[in-house]
PDB file of C-alpha atoms and ligand atoms in Angstrom:
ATOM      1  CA  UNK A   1      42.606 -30.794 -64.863  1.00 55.00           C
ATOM      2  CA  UNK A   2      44.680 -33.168 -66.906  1.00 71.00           C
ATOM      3  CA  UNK A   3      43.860 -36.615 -67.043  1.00 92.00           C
ATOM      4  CA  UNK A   4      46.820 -38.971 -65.948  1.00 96.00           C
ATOM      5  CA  UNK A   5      47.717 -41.593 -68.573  1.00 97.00           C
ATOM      6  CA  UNK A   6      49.911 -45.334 -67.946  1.00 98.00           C
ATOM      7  CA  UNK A   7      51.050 -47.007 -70.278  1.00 98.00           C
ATOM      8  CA  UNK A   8      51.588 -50.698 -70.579  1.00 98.00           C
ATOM      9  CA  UNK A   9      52.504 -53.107 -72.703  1.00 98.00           C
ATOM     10  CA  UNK A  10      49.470 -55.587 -73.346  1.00 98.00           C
ATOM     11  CA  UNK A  11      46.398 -56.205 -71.959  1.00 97.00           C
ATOM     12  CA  UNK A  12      47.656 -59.036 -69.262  1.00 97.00           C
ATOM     13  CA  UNK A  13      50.422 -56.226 -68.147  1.00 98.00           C
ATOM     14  CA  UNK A  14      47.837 -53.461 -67.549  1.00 98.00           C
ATOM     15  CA  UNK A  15      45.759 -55.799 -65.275  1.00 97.00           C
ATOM     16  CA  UNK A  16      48.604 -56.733 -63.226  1.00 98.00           C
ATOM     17  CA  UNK A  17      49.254 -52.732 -62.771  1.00 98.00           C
ATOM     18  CA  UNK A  18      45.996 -51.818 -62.080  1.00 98.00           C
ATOM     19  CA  UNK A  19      45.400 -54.828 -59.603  1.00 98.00           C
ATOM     20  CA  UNK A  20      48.219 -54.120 -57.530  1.00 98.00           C
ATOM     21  CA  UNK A  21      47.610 -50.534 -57.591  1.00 98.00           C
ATOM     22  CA  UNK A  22      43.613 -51.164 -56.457  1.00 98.00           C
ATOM     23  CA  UNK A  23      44.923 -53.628 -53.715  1.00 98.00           C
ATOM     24  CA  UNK A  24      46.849 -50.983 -52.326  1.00 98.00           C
ATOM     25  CA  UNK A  25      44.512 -47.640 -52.972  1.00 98.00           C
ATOM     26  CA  UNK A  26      42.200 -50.386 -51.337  1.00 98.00           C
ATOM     27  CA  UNK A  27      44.072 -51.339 -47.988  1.00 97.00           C
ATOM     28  CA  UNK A  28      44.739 -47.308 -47.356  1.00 98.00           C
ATOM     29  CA  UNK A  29      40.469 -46.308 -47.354  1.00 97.00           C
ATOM     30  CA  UNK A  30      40.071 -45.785 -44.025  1.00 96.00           C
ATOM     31  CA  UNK A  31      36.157 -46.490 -44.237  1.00 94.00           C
ATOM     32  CA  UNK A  32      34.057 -49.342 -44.659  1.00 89.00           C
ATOM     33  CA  UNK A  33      31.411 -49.598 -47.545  1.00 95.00           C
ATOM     34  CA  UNK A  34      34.257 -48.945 -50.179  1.00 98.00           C
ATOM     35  CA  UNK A  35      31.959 -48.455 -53.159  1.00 98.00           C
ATOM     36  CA  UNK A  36      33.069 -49.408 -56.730  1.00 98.00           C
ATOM     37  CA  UNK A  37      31.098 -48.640 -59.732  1.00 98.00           C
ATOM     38  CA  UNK A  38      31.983 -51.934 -62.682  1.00 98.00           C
ATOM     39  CA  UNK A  39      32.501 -51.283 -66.257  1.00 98.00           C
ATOM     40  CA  UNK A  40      31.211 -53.891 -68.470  1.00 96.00           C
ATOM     41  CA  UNK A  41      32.430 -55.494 -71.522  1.00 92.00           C
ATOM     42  CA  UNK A  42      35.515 -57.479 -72.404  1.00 94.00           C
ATOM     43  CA  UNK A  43      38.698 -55.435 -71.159  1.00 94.00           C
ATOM     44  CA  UNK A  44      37.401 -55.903 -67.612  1.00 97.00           C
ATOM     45  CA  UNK A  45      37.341 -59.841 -67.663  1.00 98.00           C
ATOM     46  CA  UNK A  46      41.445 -59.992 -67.944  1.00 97.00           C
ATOM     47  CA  UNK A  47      41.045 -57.871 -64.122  1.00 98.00           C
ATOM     48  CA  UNK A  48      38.297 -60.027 -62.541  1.00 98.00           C
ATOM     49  CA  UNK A  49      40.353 -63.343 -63.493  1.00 98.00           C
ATOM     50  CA  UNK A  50      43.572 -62.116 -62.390  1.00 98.00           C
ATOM     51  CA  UNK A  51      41.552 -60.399 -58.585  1.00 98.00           C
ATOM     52  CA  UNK A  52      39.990 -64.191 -58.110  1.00 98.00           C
ATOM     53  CA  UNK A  53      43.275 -65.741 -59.268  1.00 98.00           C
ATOM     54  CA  UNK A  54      45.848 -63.892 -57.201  1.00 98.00           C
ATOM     55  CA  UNK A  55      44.404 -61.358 -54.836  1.00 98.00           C
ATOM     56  CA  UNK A  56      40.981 -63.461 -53.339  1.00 98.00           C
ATOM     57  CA  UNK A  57      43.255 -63.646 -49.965  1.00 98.00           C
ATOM     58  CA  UNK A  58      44.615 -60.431 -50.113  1.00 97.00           C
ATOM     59  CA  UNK A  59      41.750 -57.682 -50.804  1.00 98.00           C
ATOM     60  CA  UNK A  60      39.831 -57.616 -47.820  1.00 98.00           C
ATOM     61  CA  UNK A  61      36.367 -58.034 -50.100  1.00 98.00           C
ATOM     62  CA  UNK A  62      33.884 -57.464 -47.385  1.00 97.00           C
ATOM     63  CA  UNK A  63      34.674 -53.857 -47.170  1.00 98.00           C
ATOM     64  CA  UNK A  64      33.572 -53.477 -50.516  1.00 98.00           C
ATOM     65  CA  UNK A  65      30.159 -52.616 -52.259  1.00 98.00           C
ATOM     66  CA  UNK A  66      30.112 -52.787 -56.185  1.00 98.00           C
ATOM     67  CA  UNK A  67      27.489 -51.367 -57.997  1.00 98.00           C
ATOM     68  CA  UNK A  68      27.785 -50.691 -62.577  1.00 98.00           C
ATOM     69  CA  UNK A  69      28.632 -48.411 -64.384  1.00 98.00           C
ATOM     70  CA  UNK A  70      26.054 -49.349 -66.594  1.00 98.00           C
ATOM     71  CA  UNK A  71      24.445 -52.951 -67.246  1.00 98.00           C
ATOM     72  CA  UNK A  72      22.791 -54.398 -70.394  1.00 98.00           C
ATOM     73  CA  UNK A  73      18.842 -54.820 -69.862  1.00 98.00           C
ATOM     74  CA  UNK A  74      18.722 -58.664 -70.129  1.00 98.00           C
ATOM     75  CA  UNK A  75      18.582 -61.179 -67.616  1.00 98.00           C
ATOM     76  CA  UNK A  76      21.436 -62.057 -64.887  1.00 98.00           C
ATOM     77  CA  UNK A  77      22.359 -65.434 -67.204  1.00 98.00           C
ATOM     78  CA  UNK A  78      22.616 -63.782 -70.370  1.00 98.00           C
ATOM     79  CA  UNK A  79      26.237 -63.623 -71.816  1.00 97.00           C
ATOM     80  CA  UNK A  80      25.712 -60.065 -72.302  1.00 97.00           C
ATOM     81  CA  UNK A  81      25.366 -59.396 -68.728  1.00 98.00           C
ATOM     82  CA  UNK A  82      27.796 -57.684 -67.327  1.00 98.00           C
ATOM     83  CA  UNK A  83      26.602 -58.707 -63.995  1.00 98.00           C
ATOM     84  CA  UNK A  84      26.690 -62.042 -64.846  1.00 98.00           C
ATOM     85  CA  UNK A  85      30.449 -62.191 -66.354  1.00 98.00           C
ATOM     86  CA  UNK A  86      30.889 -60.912 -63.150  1.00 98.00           C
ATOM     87  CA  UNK A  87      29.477 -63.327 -61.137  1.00 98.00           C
ATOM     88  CA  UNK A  88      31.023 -66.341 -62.575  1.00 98.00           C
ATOM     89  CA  UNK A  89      34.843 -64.684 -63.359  1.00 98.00           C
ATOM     90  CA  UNK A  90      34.686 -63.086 -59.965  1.00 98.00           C
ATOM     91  CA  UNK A  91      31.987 -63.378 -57.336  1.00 98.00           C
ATOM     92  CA  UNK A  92      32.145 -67.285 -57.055  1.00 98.00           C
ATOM     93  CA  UNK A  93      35.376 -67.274 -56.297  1.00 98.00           C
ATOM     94  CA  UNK A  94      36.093 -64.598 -53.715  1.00 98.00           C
ATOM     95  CA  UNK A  95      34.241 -64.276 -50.474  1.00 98.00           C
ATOM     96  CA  UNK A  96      32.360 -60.921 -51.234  1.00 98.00           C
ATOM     97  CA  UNK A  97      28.968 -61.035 -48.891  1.00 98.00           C
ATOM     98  CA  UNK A  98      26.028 -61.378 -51.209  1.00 98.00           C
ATOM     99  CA  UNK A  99      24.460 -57.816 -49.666  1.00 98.00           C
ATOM    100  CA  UNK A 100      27.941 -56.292 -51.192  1.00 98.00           C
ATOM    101  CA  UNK A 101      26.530 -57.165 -54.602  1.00 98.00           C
ATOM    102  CA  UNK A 102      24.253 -54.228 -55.951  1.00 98.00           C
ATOM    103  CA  UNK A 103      23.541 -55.486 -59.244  1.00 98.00           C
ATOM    104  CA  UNK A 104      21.009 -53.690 -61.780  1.00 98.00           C
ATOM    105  CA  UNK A 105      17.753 -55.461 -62.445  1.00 98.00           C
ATOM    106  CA  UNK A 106      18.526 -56.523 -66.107  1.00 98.00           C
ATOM    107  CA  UNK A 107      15.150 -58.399 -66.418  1.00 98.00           C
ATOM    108  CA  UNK A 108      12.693 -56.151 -64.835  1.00 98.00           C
ATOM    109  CA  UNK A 109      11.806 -53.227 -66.475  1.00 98.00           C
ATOM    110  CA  UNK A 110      13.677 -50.374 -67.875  1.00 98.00           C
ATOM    111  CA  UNK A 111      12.277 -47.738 -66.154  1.00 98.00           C
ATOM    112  CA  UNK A 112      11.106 -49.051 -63.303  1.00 98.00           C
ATOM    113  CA  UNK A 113      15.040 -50.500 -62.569  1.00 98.00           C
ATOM    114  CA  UNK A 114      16.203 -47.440 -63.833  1.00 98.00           C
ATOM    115  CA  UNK A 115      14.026 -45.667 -60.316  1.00 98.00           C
ATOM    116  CA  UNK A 116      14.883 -48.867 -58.128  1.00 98.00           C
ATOM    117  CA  UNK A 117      18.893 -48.508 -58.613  1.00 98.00           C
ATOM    118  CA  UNK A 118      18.742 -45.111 -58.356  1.00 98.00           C
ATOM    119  CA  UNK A 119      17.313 -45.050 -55.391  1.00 97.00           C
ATOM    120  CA  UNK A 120      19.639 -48.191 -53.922  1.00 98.00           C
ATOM    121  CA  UNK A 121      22.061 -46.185 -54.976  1.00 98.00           C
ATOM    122  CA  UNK A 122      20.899 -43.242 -53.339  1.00 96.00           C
ATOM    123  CA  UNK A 123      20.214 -45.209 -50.067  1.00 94.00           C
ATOM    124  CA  UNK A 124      24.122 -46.751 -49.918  1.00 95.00           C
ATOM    125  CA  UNK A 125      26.280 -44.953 -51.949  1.00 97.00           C
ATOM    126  CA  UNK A 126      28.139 -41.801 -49.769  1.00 93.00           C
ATOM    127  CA  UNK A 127      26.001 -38.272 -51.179  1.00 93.00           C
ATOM    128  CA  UNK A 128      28.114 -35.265 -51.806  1.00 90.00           C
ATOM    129  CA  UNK A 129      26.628 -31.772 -50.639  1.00 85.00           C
ATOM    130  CA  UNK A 130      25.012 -31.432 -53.839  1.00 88.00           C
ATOM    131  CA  UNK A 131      22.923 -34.505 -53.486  1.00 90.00           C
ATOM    132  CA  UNK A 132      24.846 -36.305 -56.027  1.00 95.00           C
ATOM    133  CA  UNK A 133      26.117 -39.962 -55.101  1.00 98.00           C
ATOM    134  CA  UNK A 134      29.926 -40.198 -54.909  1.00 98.00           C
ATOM    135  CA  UNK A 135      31.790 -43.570 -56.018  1.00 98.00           C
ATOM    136  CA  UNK A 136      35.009 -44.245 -54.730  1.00 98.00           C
ATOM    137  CA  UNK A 137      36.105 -45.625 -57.320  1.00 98.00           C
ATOM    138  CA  UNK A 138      34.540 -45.547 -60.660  1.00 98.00           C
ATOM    139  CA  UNK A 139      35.986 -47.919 -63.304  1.00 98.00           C
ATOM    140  CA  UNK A 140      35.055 -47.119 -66.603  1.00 98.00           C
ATOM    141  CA  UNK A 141      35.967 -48.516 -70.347  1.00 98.00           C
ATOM    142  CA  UNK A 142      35.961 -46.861 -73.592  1.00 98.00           C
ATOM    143  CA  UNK A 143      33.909 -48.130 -76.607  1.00 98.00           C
ATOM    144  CA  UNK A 144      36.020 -47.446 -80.365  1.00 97.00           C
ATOM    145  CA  UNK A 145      33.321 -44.592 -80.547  1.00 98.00           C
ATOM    146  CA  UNK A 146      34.653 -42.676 -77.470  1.00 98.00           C
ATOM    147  CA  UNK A 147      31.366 -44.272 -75.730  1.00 98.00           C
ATOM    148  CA  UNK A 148      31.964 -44.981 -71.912  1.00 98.00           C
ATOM    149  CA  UNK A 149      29.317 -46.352 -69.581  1.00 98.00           C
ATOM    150  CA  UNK A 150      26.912 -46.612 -71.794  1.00 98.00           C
ATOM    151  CA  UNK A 151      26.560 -42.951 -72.962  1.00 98.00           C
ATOM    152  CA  UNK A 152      26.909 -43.235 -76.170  1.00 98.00           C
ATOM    153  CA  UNK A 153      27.687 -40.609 -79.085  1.00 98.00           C
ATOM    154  CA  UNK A 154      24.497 -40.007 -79.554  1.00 98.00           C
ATOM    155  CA  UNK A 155      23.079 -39.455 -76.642  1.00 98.00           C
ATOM    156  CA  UNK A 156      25.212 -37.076 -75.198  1.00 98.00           C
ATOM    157  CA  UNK A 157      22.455 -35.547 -73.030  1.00 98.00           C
ATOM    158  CA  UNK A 158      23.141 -38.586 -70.937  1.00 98.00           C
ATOM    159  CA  UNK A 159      26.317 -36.282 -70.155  1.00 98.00           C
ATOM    160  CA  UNK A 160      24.546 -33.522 -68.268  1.00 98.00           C
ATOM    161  CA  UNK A 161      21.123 -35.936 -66.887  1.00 98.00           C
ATOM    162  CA  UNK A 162      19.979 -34.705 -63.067  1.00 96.00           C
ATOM    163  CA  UNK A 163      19.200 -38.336 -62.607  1.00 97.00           C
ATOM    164  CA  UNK A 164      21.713 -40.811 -60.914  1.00 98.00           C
ATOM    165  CA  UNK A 165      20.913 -42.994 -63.807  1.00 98.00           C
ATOM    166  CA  UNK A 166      19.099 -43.213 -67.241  1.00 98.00           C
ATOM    167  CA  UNK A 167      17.801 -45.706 -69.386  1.00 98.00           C
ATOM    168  CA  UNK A 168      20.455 -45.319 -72.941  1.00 98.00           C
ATOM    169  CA  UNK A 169      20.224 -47.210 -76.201  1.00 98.00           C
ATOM    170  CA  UNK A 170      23.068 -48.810 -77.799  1.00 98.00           C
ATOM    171  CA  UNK A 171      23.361 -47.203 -81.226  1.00 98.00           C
ATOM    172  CA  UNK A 172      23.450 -49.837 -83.874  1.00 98.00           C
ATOM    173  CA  UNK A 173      21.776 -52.891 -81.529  1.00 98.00           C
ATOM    174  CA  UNK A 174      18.855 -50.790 -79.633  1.00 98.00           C
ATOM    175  CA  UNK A 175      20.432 -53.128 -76.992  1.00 98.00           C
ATOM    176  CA  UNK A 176      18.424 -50.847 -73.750  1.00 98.00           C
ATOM    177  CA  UNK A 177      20.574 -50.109 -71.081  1.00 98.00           C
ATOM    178  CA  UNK A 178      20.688 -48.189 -67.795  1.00 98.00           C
ATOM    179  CA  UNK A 179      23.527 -45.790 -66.918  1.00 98.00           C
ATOM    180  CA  UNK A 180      25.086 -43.787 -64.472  1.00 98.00           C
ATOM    181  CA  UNK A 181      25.005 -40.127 -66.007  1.00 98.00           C
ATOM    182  CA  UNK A 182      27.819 -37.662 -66.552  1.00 98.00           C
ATOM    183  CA  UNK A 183      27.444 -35.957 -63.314  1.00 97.00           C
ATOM    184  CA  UNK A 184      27.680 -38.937 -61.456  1.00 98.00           C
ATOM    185  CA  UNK A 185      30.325 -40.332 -62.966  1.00 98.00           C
ATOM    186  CA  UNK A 186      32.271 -37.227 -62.903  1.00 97.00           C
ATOM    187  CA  UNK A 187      31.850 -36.693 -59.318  1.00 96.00           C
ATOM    188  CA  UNK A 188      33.598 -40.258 -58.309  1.00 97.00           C
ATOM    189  CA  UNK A 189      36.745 -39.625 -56.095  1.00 96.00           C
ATOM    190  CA  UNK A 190      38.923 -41.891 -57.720  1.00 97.00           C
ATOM    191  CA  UNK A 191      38.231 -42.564 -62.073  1.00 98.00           C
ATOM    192  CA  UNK A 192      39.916 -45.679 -63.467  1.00 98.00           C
ATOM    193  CA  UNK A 193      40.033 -45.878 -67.223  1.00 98.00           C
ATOM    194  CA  UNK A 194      40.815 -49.004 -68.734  1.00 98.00           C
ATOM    195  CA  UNK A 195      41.780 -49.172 -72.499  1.00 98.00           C
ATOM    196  CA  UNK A 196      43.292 -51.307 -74.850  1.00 98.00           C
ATOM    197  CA  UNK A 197      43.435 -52.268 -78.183  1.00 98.00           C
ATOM    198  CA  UNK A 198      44.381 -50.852 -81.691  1.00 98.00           C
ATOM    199  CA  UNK A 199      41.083 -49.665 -82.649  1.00 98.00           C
ATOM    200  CA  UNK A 200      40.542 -47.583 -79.945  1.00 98.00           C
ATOM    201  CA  UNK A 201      43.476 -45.459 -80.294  1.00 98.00           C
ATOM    202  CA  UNK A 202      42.843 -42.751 -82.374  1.00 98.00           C
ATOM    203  CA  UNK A 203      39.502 -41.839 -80.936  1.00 98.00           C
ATOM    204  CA  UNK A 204      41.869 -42.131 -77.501  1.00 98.00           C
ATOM    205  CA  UNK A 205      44.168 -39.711 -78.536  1.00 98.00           C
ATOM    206  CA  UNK A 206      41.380 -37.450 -79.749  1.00 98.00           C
ATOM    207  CA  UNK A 207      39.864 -38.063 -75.908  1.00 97.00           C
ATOM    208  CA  UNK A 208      42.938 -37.456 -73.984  1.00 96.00           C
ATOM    209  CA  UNK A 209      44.636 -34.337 -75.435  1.00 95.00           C
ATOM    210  CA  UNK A 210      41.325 -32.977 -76.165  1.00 95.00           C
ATOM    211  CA  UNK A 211      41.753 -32.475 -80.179  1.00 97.00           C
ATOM    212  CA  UNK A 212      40.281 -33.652 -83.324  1.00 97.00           C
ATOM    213  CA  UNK A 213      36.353 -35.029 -82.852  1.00 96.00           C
ATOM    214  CA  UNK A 214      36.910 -35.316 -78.988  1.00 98.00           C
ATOM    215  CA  UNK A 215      33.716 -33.345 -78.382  1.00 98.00           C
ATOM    216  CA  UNK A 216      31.464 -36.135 -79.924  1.00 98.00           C
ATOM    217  CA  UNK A 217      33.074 -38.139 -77.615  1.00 98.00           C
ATOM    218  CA  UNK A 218      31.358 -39.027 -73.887  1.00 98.00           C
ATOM    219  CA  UNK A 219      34.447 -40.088 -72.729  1.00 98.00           C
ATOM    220  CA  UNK A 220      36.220 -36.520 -73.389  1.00 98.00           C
ATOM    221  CA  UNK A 221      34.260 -35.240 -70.734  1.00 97.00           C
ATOM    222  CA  UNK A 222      35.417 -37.060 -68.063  1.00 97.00           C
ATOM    223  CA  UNK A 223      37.685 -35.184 -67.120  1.00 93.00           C
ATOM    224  CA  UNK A 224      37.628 -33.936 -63.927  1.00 88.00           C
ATOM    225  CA  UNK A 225      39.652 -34.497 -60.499  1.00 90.00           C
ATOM    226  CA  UNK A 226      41.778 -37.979 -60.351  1.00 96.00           C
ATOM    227  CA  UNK A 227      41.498 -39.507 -63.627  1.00 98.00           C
ATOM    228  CA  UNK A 228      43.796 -41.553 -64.974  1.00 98.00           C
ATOM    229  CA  UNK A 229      43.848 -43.961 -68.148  1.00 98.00           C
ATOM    230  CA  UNK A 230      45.699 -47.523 -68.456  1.00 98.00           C
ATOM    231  CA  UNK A 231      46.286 -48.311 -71.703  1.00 98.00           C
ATOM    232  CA  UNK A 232      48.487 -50.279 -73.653  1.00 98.00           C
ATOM    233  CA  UNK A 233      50.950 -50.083 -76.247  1.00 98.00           C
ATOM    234  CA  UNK A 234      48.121 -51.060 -78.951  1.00 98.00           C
ATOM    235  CA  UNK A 235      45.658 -48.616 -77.391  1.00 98.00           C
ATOM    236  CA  UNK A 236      47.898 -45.739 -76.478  1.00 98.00           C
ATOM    237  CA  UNK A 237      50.316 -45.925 -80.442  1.00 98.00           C
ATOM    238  CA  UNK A 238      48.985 -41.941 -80.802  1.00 98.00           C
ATOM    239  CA  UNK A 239      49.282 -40.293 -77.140  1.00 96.00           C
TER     240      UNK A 239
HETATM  241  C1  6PG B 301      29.560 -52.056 -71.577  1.00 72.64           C
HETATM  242  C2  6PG B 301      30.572 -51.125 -71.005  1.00 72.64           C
HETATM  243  C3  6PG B 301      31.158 -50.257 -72.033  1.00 72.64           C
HETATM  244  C4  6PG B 301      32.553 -50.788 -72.247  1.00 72.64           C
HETATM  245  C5  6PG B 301      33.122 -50.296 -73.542  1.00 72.64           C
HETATM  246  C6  6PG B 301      34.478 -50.954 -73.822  1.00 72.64           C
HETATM  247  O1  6PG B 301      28.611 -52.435 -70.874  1.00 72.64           O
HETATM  248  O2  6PG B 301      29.784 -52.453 -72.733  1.00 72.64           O
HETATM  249  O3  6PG B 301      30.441 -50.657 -69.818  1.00 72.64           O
HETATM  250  O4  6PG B 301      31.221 -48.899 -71.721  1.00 72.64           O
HETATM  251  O5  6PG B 301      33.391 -50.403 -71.170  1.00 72.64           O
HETATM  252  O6  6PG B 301      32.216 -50.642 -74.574  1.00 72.64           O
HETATM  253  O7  6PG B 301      34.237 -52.323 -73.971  1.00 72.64           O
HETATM  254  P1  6PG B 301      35.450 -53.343 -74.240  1.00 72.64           P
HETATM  255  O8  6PG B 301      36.219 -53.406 -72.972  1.00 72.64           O
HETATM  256  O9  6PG B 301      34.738 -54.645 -74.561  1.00 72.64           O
HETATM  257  O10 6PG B 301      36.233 -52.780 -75.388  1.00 72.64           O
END
């Protein structure tokens, strides 16, 4: 299966596209308890800003659940939070019911949230025949080391966990995370890439035709069923 690539020209461009498309992909589920898995970091800030600016009357938000991708172990107010850049560029400013929110733990304990989300998951989140939890939509970023979620290079194992989720280490912080695994993330109906920037796009082009170092990767392996990358002119120079 070939991932599906769009190209844009900046950053501000590639929200718009992807917002329009989500509204849309959004309005045609015909079941409630749409789940969404976040990404974290910075690309996804341009998207949440632009959903509470333009579309906080148009998505119907209470048919969604959002869970993460991953989350940085710290505390809900930290600026590393993803939750929490969340929160304020998003959830206070459209009307998503406060049971929608599945946020991970970031203060409690590593391996005690890592159990508790997997089983919250577990207990919401739609399970596939083989047991495994299955996103609607997974929306995922891409670190300049072909990290996504936060399986990093070298943890690769992270790739192939049986667990929902694992505790992961960011490779030149420590920073301890949790993560959704490979599996999980892989079996997602719907996989939403989003990637931009000039220092991303040679390990992209590595990822997306499969050449080069793409098996050191984590994001090379996501590649199964409907995938598709949004990337912009800065990010996609090499594809
Ligand atoms: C995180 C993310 C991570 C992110 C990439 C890209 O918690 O950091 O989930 O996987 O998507 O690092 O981050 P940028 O969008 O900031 O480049």
């Amino acid at each position: 299966m070939t991932v599906q690539t769009k190209r844009v020209s900046d950053p501000a461009t590639l929200a718009a596209e992807f917002a329009k498309e989500f509204a849309d992909w959004s309005a045609r589920q015909t079941h409630d308890k749409i789940s969404i898995a976040l990404s974290g970091g910075s690309t996804p800030k341009i998207l949440f800003k632009l959903w509470a600016e333009q579309y906080a009357d148009v998505i119907e938000w209470s048919r969604l659940h959002f869970y993460w991708g991953d989350e940085r172990c710290v505390p809900p107010g930290d600026p590393e939070s993803n939750y929490g850049v969340a929160k304020k560029l998003l959830f206070d400013k459209v009307p998503v019911p406060p049971e929608n929110i599945h946020r991970v733990l970031g203060e409690a304990d590593p391996q005690e949230e890592r159990s508790r989300y997997e089983d919250e998951i577990r207990s919401v989140v739609a399970l596939r025949a083989n047991g495994l939890p299955q996103f609607d939509l997974m929306l995922l970023g891409m670190g300049d080391d072909g990290h996504t979620a936060s399986i990093f290079p070298h943890q690769r194992e992270l790739l192939t966990s049986n667990e929902i989720c694992e505790v992961a280490q960011h490779p030149v912080s420590g920073q301890t995370r949790i993560t959704l695994t490979g599996p999980v993330i892989k079996a997602a109906k719907k996989t939403v890439f989003l990637v931009t920037g000039a220092g991303k796009k040679s390990v992209l082009a590595d990822v997306i035709h499969h050449k080069g170092e793409f098996e050191s990767y984590p994001a090379s392996y996501i590649d199964e069923g409907d995938v598709t990358f949004y990337v912009d002119d800065a990010a996609g120079e090499l594809l």
